Amino acid sequence: MRDGFSRCWAGAAVALVLLAAAPAARAQFDAPALTPRDPVPPVAAPPPSAARPGATLPGGAGGGPPGLDRDAPVTFTADAVEYDRERGLVTARGKVEAWQGERLLRADEFTYDRNTGIATARGNVQLLEPDGQVLFADTVELKDRFRDGVLTGVRALLAANGRLAANGVQRTGGTINELARAVYSSCDLCPDDPTRPPLWQLQARRAVQDKEQERITYRDATLRLGGVPAFYAPYFSHPDPASPRASGFLFPTLGLTRFLGPFVETPYFWAIDGSSDLTIVPQFSARQYPNLGLEYRKVFNSGQITADASIGSLDGSDTRSSSGGGQEIAGHIFARGRFTLDENWRAGFDLNRATNELYLRTYRYEYRRVLTSQAFVEGFWGTEGYARFDSRVYQGLRPTDDTRRIPYVLPNLYYEYAPRQPVLGGLVTADVGALGIYRDVGSATRRLATRVTWTRPEVGPIGDVWTFRVQGDALGYSAYGQQEPPGFLPEANGTRAVGNVRAAVDWRMPLVRSAGAWGSQTIEPRVQFVTGPQTGPQRRVPNEDSIDFEFTDANLFALNRFTGRDRQEGGSRVDYALRGAWDFPNGGQVEGLVGGSRRFTDNGFSPYPGSGLEGRQTDYVARLRVAPVSWFETIGRVRVDDQFAERRLVDTVANLSLGPVTLSAGYLWSPPLPYLQPTRVRDEVGAGFTARIGDNWRVAVSGKYDLQLDRPVLVQGAVGYEDECFILEGRFIKRFAQDPATQSLYPANTVVLFRVGFKTLGDYFFRAI
């Protein structure tokens, strides 16, 4: 018994659940049972012992698996050896070990007829193969250098915990094993009751193990769950557990969705060679024409390529389609490549294209709101230098997306250099970049930019920390068509150069107090003075990379708090914060920070109303982290306006670990953001838990609730069982959220996933939407 729940009975319970929907099986024959004797660990072949009597028999030609010396002699050691010269018979008794090349035989008694070349072993026979497979038998009769022979009462220990038993085995060429009344499983026997049947086992009237093809095939096969017949097949085949990859059909996937109706996928895996493979996934459904999916992988000495592609069709008369009707050819390709050119350079690409969002959702391929394709080359020179050259193309998938206005980047060049040697006692970082952004219709921007930063920390006479920083930016622009898309600035058209310099003095005073056995306490006031020329509204500068902005404690002390280079913060300001921390001896901590910023003059520019930077006094930001012990942590971030009257951001997450159970909860409130659609306040709470039950069971449940809309957003749960031979998993996902722009196309939905996995055999999937 473990955790109050017997694994043996857990497996039986899982088996009974599966049997509820299992088809009837044919009557079974008598087959050998997997016994406690089977899981004997494999042992390595030892060298001959000089202390024991031994003999070497002449070698000869022979076959066998790769890596085996077919002409090596048969050598053996034993406690006692008898040799009958007249009959040409060699008999060894007591701890017999005989080997030929990399193949080892162990037994209580070993007889070798030099006239016929037949070796017979009896009593606790073990045959260790060059590939690591171990065969246990009652008696063994071998010839032709152990390649051919007959074995009775066989039990085999394979790779990946596979176990194979049979009444008898006929061995041919050292590579073909024909088994009579075979039983196969990768499950451990129940430690409390070894006579209990394993969770699953495959029984067959006849089985063939082909080591060259690396497959095991069965005739008249029956799958038993908990000892009860569940499935019958006149023919079944699966890769040998020792084979990392083998061609063949994978388990089918069944499902039911509102777009496809009932559907089935029958994947075929093709191991092309040792470095590449292809999975062919035809899909047949009741409401759509057949679809063909392809998954390709290729490994090179210097890199790898992976690709996921498909081709099919969509019914243009569907109300979800924007076309005029009829069948339309559709498809997608998601490809990725990474290559190492030399010790400093690597290259890569990502190719992601699809007909539209409707196609990906219909055929259940990976969905992304925007697809990004790129090609790049990048170089690394230790900690001093980094370079990247890339180009990117984007594709919006929603019917409401105007693809003519979606930008593509050609080129994006960037180089950064950070010398190790100090300059004027400080660290210098310099970069230069060139960026080109184009659209078929609308604005286009070309930019050349460089930035140099210098940072020098110093420790004052009373333990205070001073940091001196200087940052200079120089940018050149060539832009046209800036009146489109809407919101861009017509004044930014043309060619111009701009620059900005920021200098800062940052002072911190960490006041530390020892609390003895309770750790240490820290109070740290921090003030930073930043100055530079006024930048004004910057309406004559295009804005491509500084649209997404969020003012938090993370960028409070940044010299330029915008995310990119197109918007520069100017003028003089003072940043201030008070940080407190209590560090415990066990590694726990309670830490908090509150701060803000104030400008000396009105800069006349802010990213957007409500961003927190629109006035001389910025919003106030705060952070609190409470983690006194290793099993509890909560962290929250808050932003309020300068009058402490209106909240601008609340984001908090908490995690509680109670042994095998982990609880989590969170709350998010954020104002409407102009760059997120739809534009509205987000007011959500979320909670969830994950639990481990014993060594094999996992459970997880989580959900989100929208307080503003007063309805759930998402509810999902998962339960799974996994041991050394079996996987059972179920998932439930219920989405309540609806995109107003596409509600008629993709309303709220429910997804149910079900997976049954027999390790070393295959997985079965069912999906319903």
Short mmCIF file of N, CA, C and O in Angstrom, two decimals, residues 105-185:
data_model
loop_
_atom_site.label_atom_id
_atom_site.label_comp_id
_atom_site.label_asym_id
_atom_site.label_seq_id
_atom_site.Cartn_x
_atom_site.Cartn_y
_atom_site.Cartn_z
N LEU A 105 26.26 -16.43 -22.85
CA LEU A 105 25.32 -17.46 -22.38
C LEU A 105 25.73 -17.87 -20.97
O LEU A 105 26.89 -18.18 -20.71
N ARG A 106 24.76 -17.91 -20.05
CA ARG A 106 24.98 -18.38 -18.69
C ARG A 106 23.99 -19.50 -18.41
O ARG A 106 22.84 -19.45 -18.82
N ALA A 107 24.45 -20.51 -17.67
CA ALA A 107 23.59 -21.66 -17.35
C ALA A 107 24.23 -22.45 -16.23
O ALA A 107 25.40 -22.25 -15.87
N ASP A 108 23.43 -23.40 -15.68
CA ASP A 108 23.96 -24.32 -14.67
C ASP A 108 24.80 -25.41 -15.34
O ASP A 108 25.78 -25.90 -14.77
N GLU A 109 24.38 -25.81 -16.57
CA GLU A 109 25.10 -26.87 -17.29
C GLU A 109 25.15 -26.50 -18.77
O GLU A 109 24.15 -26.05 -19.34
N PHE A 110 26.32 -26.74 -19.37
CA PHE A 110 26.53 -26.39 -20.76
C PHE A 110 27.23 -27.55 -21.46
O PHE A 110 28.25 -28.05 -20.98
N THR A 111 26.65 -27.98 -22.60
CA THR A 111 27.22 -29.08 -23.38
C THR A 111 27.46 -28.60 -24.80
O THR A 111 26.55 -28.01 -25.42
N TYR A 112 28.67 -28.89 -25.32
CA TYR A 112 29.00 -28.47 -26.68
C TYR A 112 29.54 -29.66 -27.45
O TYR A 112 30.50 -30.33 -27.03
N ASP A 113 28.87 -29.97 -28.57
CA ASP A 113 29.26 -31.08 -29.45
C ASP A 113 30.12 -30.48 -30.57
O ASP A 113 29.62 -29.77 -31.44
N ARG A 114 31.43 -30.81 -30.54
CA ARG A 114 32.33 -30.24 -31.53
C ARG A 114 32.10 -30.84 -32.91
O ARG A 114 32.48 -30.24 -33.91
N ASN A 115 31.48 -31.99 -32.99
CA ASN A 115 31.23 -32.62 -34.28
C ASN A 115 30.08 -31.91 -35.02
O ASN A 115 30.13 -31.71 -36.24
N THR A 116 29.03 -31.57 -34.29
CA THR A 116 27.86 -30.94 -34.91
C THR A 116 27.82 -29.45 -34.71
O THR A 116 27.05 -28.73 -35.37
N GLY A 117 28.60 -28.89 -33.76
CA GLY A 117 28.57 -27.46 -33.47
C GLY A 117 27.34 -27.05 -32.69
O GLY A 117 26.99 -25.86 -32.66
N ILE A 118 26.65 -28.04 -32.04
CA ILE A 118 25.43 -27.74 -31.29
C ILE A 118 25.78 -27.59 -29.82
O ILE A 118 26.47 -28.42 -29.24
N ALA A 119 25.30 -26.48 -29.22
CA ALA A 119 25.49 -26.22 -27.79
C ALA A 119 24.14 -26.31 -27.09
O ALA A 119 23.13 -25.79 -27.59
N THR A 120 24.13 -27.01 -25.96
CA THR A 120 22.91 -27.18 -25.19
C THR A 120 23.14 -26.66 -23.78
O THR A 120 24.16 -26.98 -23.15
N ALA A 121 22.21 -25.83 -23.29
CA ALA A 121 22.31 -25.26 -21.95
C ALA A 121 21.04 -25.59 -21.19
O ALA A 121 19.94 -25.56 -21.74
N ARG A 122 21.22 -25.87 -19.89
CA ARG A 122 20.08 -26.22 -19.04
C ARG A 122 20.25 -25.54 -17.69
O ARG A 122 21.36 -25.36 -17.21
N GLY A 123 19.10 -25.21 -17.11
CA GLY A 123 19.09 -24.69 -15.76
C GLY A 123 19.46 -23.22 -15.66
O GLY A 123 20.61 -22.86 -15.86
N ASN A 124 18.46 -22.38 -15.34
CA ASN A 124 18.68 -20.93 -15.15
C ASN A 124 19.47 -20.33 -16.32
O ASN A 124 20.46 -19.63 -16.14
N VAL A 125 18.99 -20.59 -17.51
CA VAL A 125 19.70 -20.14 -18.71
C VAL A 125 19.46 -18.65 -18.93
O VAL A 125 18.31 -18.18 -18.86
N GLN A 126 20.53 -17.94 -19.18
CA GLN A 126 20.46 -16.51 -19.54
C GLN A 126 21.27 -16.30 -20.81
O GLN A 126 22.42 -16.72 -20.88
N LEU A 127 20.66 -15.65 -21.78
CA LEU A 127 21.33 -15.33 -23.03
C LEU A 127 21.32 -13.82 -23.20
O LEU A 127 20.26 -13.21 -23.37
N LEU A 128 22.50 -13.22 -23.15
CA LEU A 128 22.63 -11.77 -23.26
C LEU A 128 23.04 -11.42 -24.67
O LEU A 128 24.09 -11.87 -25.16
N GLU A 129 22.20 -10.59 -25.34
CA GLU A 129 22.44 -10.22 -26.73
C GLU A 129 23.32 -8.97 -26.81
O GLU A 129 23.39 -8.18 -25.86
N PRO A 130 23.98 -8.75 -27.96
CA PRO A 130 24.80 -7.55 -28.11
C PRO A 130 24.01 -6.25 -27.98
O PRO A 130 24.57 -5.22 -27.61
N ASP A 131 22.70 -6.27 -28.29
CA ASP A 131 21.89 -5.05 -28.21
C ASP A 131 21.36 -4.79 -26.80
O ASP A 131 20.58 -3.86 -26.59
N GLY A 132 21.74 -5.62 -25.81
CA GLY A 132 21.29 -5.43 -24.44
C GLY A 132 20.10 -6.27 -24.06
O GLY A 132 19.72 -6.32 -22.88
N GLN A 133 19.46 -6.94 -25.01
CA GLN A 133 18.32 -7.80 -24.68
C GLN A 133 18.79 -9.02 -23.89
O GLN A 133 19.85 -9.59 -24.15
N VAL A 134 17.98 -9.44 -22.93
CA VAL A 134 18.29 -10.59 -22.10
C VAL A 134 17.17 -11.62 -22.25
O VAL A 134 16.00 -11.30 -22.08
N LEU A 135 17.55 -12.87 -22.58
CA LEU A 135 16.60 -13.96 -22.70
C LEU A 135 16.81 -14.93 -21.54
O LEU A 135 17.95 -15.30 -21.23
N PHE A 136 15.73 -15.33 -20.88
CA PHE A 136 15.76 -16.34 -19.83
C PHE A 136 15.00 -17.55 -20.35
O PHE A 136 13.93 -17.40 -20.96
N ALA A 137 15.54 -18.74 -20.12
CA ALA A 137 14.90 -19.95 -20.66
C ALA A 137 15.18 -21.12 -19.73
O ALA A 137 16.11 -21.11 -18.91
N ASP A 138 14.33 -22.16 -19.89
CA ASP A 138 14.54 -23.39 -19.13
C ASP A 138 15.64 -24.22 -19.80
O ASP A 138 16.56 -24.69 -19.13
N THR A 139 15.53 -24.40 -21.12
CA THR A 139 16.55 -25.11 -21.88
C THR A 139 16.81 -24.35 -23.18
O THR A 139 15.91 -23.72 -23.73
N VAL A 140 18.04 -24.49 -23.66
CA VAL A 140 18.44 -23.81 -24.90
C VAL A 140 19.28 -24.77 -25.71
O VAL A 140 20.21 -25.41 -25.18
N GLU A 141 18.98 -24.87 -27.00
CA GLU A 141 19.81 -25.62 -27.93
C GLU A 141 20.19 -24.70 -29.08
O GLU A 141 19.32 -24.24 -29.82
N LEU A 142 21.49 -24.41 -29.18
CA LEU A 142 21.98 -23.43 -30.14
C LEU A 142 23.01 -24.06 -31.07
O LEU A 142 23.71 -25.00 -30.69
N LYS A 143 23.11 -23.51 -32.27
CA LYS A 143 24.12 -23.94 -33.22
C LYS A 143 24.55 -22.74 -34.06
O LYS A 143 23.97 -21.66 -33.96
N ASP A 144 25.54 -22.98 -34.89
CA ASP A 144 26.06 -21.93 -35.78
C ASP A 144 26.42 -20.67 -35.00
O ASP A 144 25.93 -19.58 -35.25
N ARG A 145 27.30 -20.88 -33.99
CA ARG A 145 27.79 -19.78 -33.16
C ARG A 145 26.68 -19.03 -32.46
O ARG A 145 26.64 -17.80 -32.44
N PHE A 146 25.74 -19.78 -31.88
CA PHE A 146 24.64 -19.24 -31.07
C PHE A 146 23.62 -18.47 -31.92
O PHE A 146 22.77 -17.79 -31.37
N ARG A 147 23.70 -18.55 -33.24
CA ARG A 147 22.79 -17.77 -34.06
C ARG A 147 21.45 -18.48 -34.25
O ARG A 147 20.42 -17.82 -34.33
N ASP A 148 21.47 -19.79 -34.37
CA ASP A 148 20.26 -20.56 -34.60
C ASP A 148 20.03 -21.48 -33.41
O ASP A 148 20.96 -21.87 -32.71
N GLY A 149 18.76 -21.80 -33.21
CA GLY A 149 18.49 -22.73 -32.13
C GLY A 149 17.04 -22.72 -31.70
O GLY A 149 16.17 -22.05 -32.30
N VAL A 150 16.77 -23.47 -30.63
CA VAL A 150 15.42 -23.60 -30.08
C VAL A 150 15.51 -23.36 -28.58
O VAL A 150 16.40 -23.91 -27.91
N LEU A 151 14.60 -22.57 -28.05
CA LEU A 151 14.56 -22.26 -26.62
C LEU A 151 13.17 -22.61 -26.10
O LEU A 151 12.16 -22.40 -26.79
N THR A 152 13.09 -23.14 -24.90
CA THR A 152 11.80 -23.47 -24.28
C THR A 152 11.66 -22.71 -22.97
O THR A 152 12.65 -22.41 -22.29
N GLY A 153 10.41 -22.37 -22.64
CA GLY A 153 10.14 -21.63 -21.41
C GLY A 153 10.85 -20.28 -21.39
O GLY A 153 11.57 -19.98 -20.44
N VAL A 154 10.63 -19.47 -22.43
CA VAL A 154 11.42 -18.26 -22.64
C VAL A 154 10.76 -17.05 -22.00
O VAL A 154 9.53 -16.88 -22.06
N ARG A 155 11.59 -16.23 -21.40
CA ARG A 155 11.18 -14.91 -20.92
C ARG A 155 12.27 -13.94 -21.31
O ARG A 155 13.45 -14.19 -21.03
N ALA A 156 11.89 -12.84 -21.95
CA ALA A 156 12.88 -11.88 -22.47
C ALA A 156 12.69 -10.53 -21.79
O ALA A 156 11.56 -10.06 -21.60
N LEU A 157 13.81 -9.92 -21.43
CA LEU A 157 13.82 -8.58 -20.88
C LEU A 157 14.33 -7.65 -21.96
O LEU A 157 15.49 -7.71 -22.35
N LEU A 158 13.43 -6.78 -22.48
CA LEU A 158 13.76 -5.90 -23.60
C LEU A 158 14.05 -4.49 -23.10
O LEU A 158 13.98 -4.21 -21.91
N ALA A 159 14.33 -3.62 -24.03
CA ALA A 159 14.55 -2.21 -23.70
C ALA A 159 13.23 -1.57 -23.29
O ALA A 159 12.14 -2.11 -23.54
N ALA A 160 13.31 -0.38 -22.66
CA ALA A 160 12.14 0.41 -22.26
C ALA A 160 11.20 -0.40 -21.37
O ALA A 160 9.99 -0.27 -21.45
N ASN A 161 11.76 -1.28 -20.54
CA ASN A 161 10.99 -2.07 -19.57
C ASN A 161 10.10 -3.11 -20.23
O ASN A 161 9.18 -3.65 -19.61
N GLY A 162 10.34 -3.41 -21.52
CA GLY A 162 9.53 -4.41 -22.21
C GLY A 162 9.85 -5.82 -21.75
O GLY A 162 11.00 -6.17 -21.47
N ARG A 163 8.79 -6.67 -21.66
CA ARG A 163 8.95 -8.06 -21.24
C ARG A 163 8.18 -8.94 -22.22
O ARG A 163 7.03 -8.65 -22.55
N LEU A 164 8.84 -10.01 -22.64
CA LEU A 164 8.25 -10.91 -23.63
C LEU A 164 8.42 -12.33 -23.13
O LEU A 164 9.52 -12.73 -22.72
N ALA A 165 7.34 -13.11 -23.11
CA ALA A 165 7.38 -14.50 -22.66
C ALA A 165 6.73 -15.38 -23.71
O ALA A 165 5.84 -14.95 -24.44
N ALA A 166 7.20 -16.63 -23.80
CA ALA A 166 6.66 -17.57 -24.77
C ALA A 166 6.92 -18.99 -24.31
O ALA A 166 7.87 -19.25 -23.55
N ASN A 167 6.06 -19.94 -24.79
CA ASN A 167 6.29 -21.35 -24.48
C ASN A 167 7.57 -21.83 -25.13
O ASN A 167 8.30 -22.63 -24.56
N GLY A 168 7.82 -21.35 -26.35
CA GLY A 168 9.02 -21.77 -27.07
C GLY A 168 9.40 -20.75 -28.11
O GLY A 168 8.56 -19.97 -28.59
N VAL A 169 10.70 -20.75 -28.46
CA VAL A 169 11.23 -19.80 -29.44
C VAL A 169 12.13 -20.55 -30.39
O VAL A 169 12.99 -21.35 -29.97
N GLN A 170 11.92 -20.29 -31.69
CA GLN A 170 12.84 -20.80 -32.71
C GLN A 170 13.66 -19.62 -33.22
O GLN A 170 13.12 -18.64 -33.70
N ARG A 171 14.97 -19.76 -33.13
CA ARG A 171 15.90 -18.67 -33.44
C ARG A 171 16.55 -18.95 -34.79
O ARG A 171 17.05 -20.04 -35.03
N THR A 172 16.57 -17.94 -35.67
CA THR A 172 17.14 -18.10 -37.01
C THR A 172 18.06 -16.93 -37.31
O THR A 172 17.64 -15.77 -37.25
N GLY A 173 19.28 -17.24 -37.65
CA GLY A 173 20.23 -16.23 -38.08
C GLY A 173 20.61 -15.22 -37.02
O GLY A 173 21.22 -14.20 -37.35
N GLY A 174 20.25 -15.44 -35.80
CA GLY A 174 20.56 -14.49 -34.75
C GLY A 174 19.74 -13.22 -34.79
O GLY A 174 19.93 -12.34 -33.97
N THR A 175 18.82 -13.13 -35.76
CA THR A 175 18.03 -11.90 -35.90
C THR A 175 16.54 -12.15 -35.89
O THR A 175 15.77 -11.22 -35.67
N ILE A 176 16.09 -13.38 -36.13
CA ILE A 176 14.66 -13.70 -36.16
C ILE A 176 14.33 -14.65 -35.02
O ILE A 176 14.92 -15.73 -34.91
N ASN A 177 13.41 -14.23 -34.17
CA ASN A 177 12.90 -15.08 -33.10
C ASN A 177 11.42 -15.33 -33.33
O ASN A 177 10.62 -14.38 -33.30
N GLU A 178 11.05 -16.59 -33.58
CA GLU A 178 9.65 -16.95 -33.75
C GLU A 178 9.15 -17.53 -32.43
O GLU A 178 9.68 -18.54 -31.95
N LEU A 179 8.13 -16.90 -31.86
CA LEU A 179 7.65 -17.26 -30.53
C LEU A 179 6.28 -17.90 -30.62
O LEU A 179 5.40 -17.42 -31.35
N ALA A 180 6.10 -18.96 -29.88
CA ALA A 180 4.80 -19.63 -29.80
C ALA A 180 4.14 -19.30 -28.47
O ALA A 180 4.78 -19.32 -27.42
N ARG A 181 2.82 -18.98 -28.55
CA ARG A 181 2.05 -18.62 -27.36
C ARG A 181 2.76 -17.48 -26.60
O ARG A 181 3.21 -17.63 -25.48
N ALA A 182 2.85 -16.34 -27.26
CA ALA A 182 3.65 -15.22 -26.74
C ALA A 182 2.80 -14.28 -25.90
O ALA A 182 1.59 -14.11 -26.13
N VAL A 183 3.45 -13.64 -24.92
CA VAL A 183 2.84 -12.62 -24.08
C VAL A 183 3.82 -11.45 -24.00
O VAL A 183 5.02 -11.66 -23.75
N TYR A 184 3.31 -10.23 -24.22
CA TYR A 184 4.17 -9.04 -24.16
C TYR A 184 3.53 -7.98 -23.27
O TYR A 184 2.32 -7.76 -23.29
N SER A 185 4.37 -7.28 -22.47
CA SER A 185 3.91 -6.17 -21.64
C SER A 185 5.13 -5.37 -21.22
O SER A 185 6.26 -5.87 -21.21
#
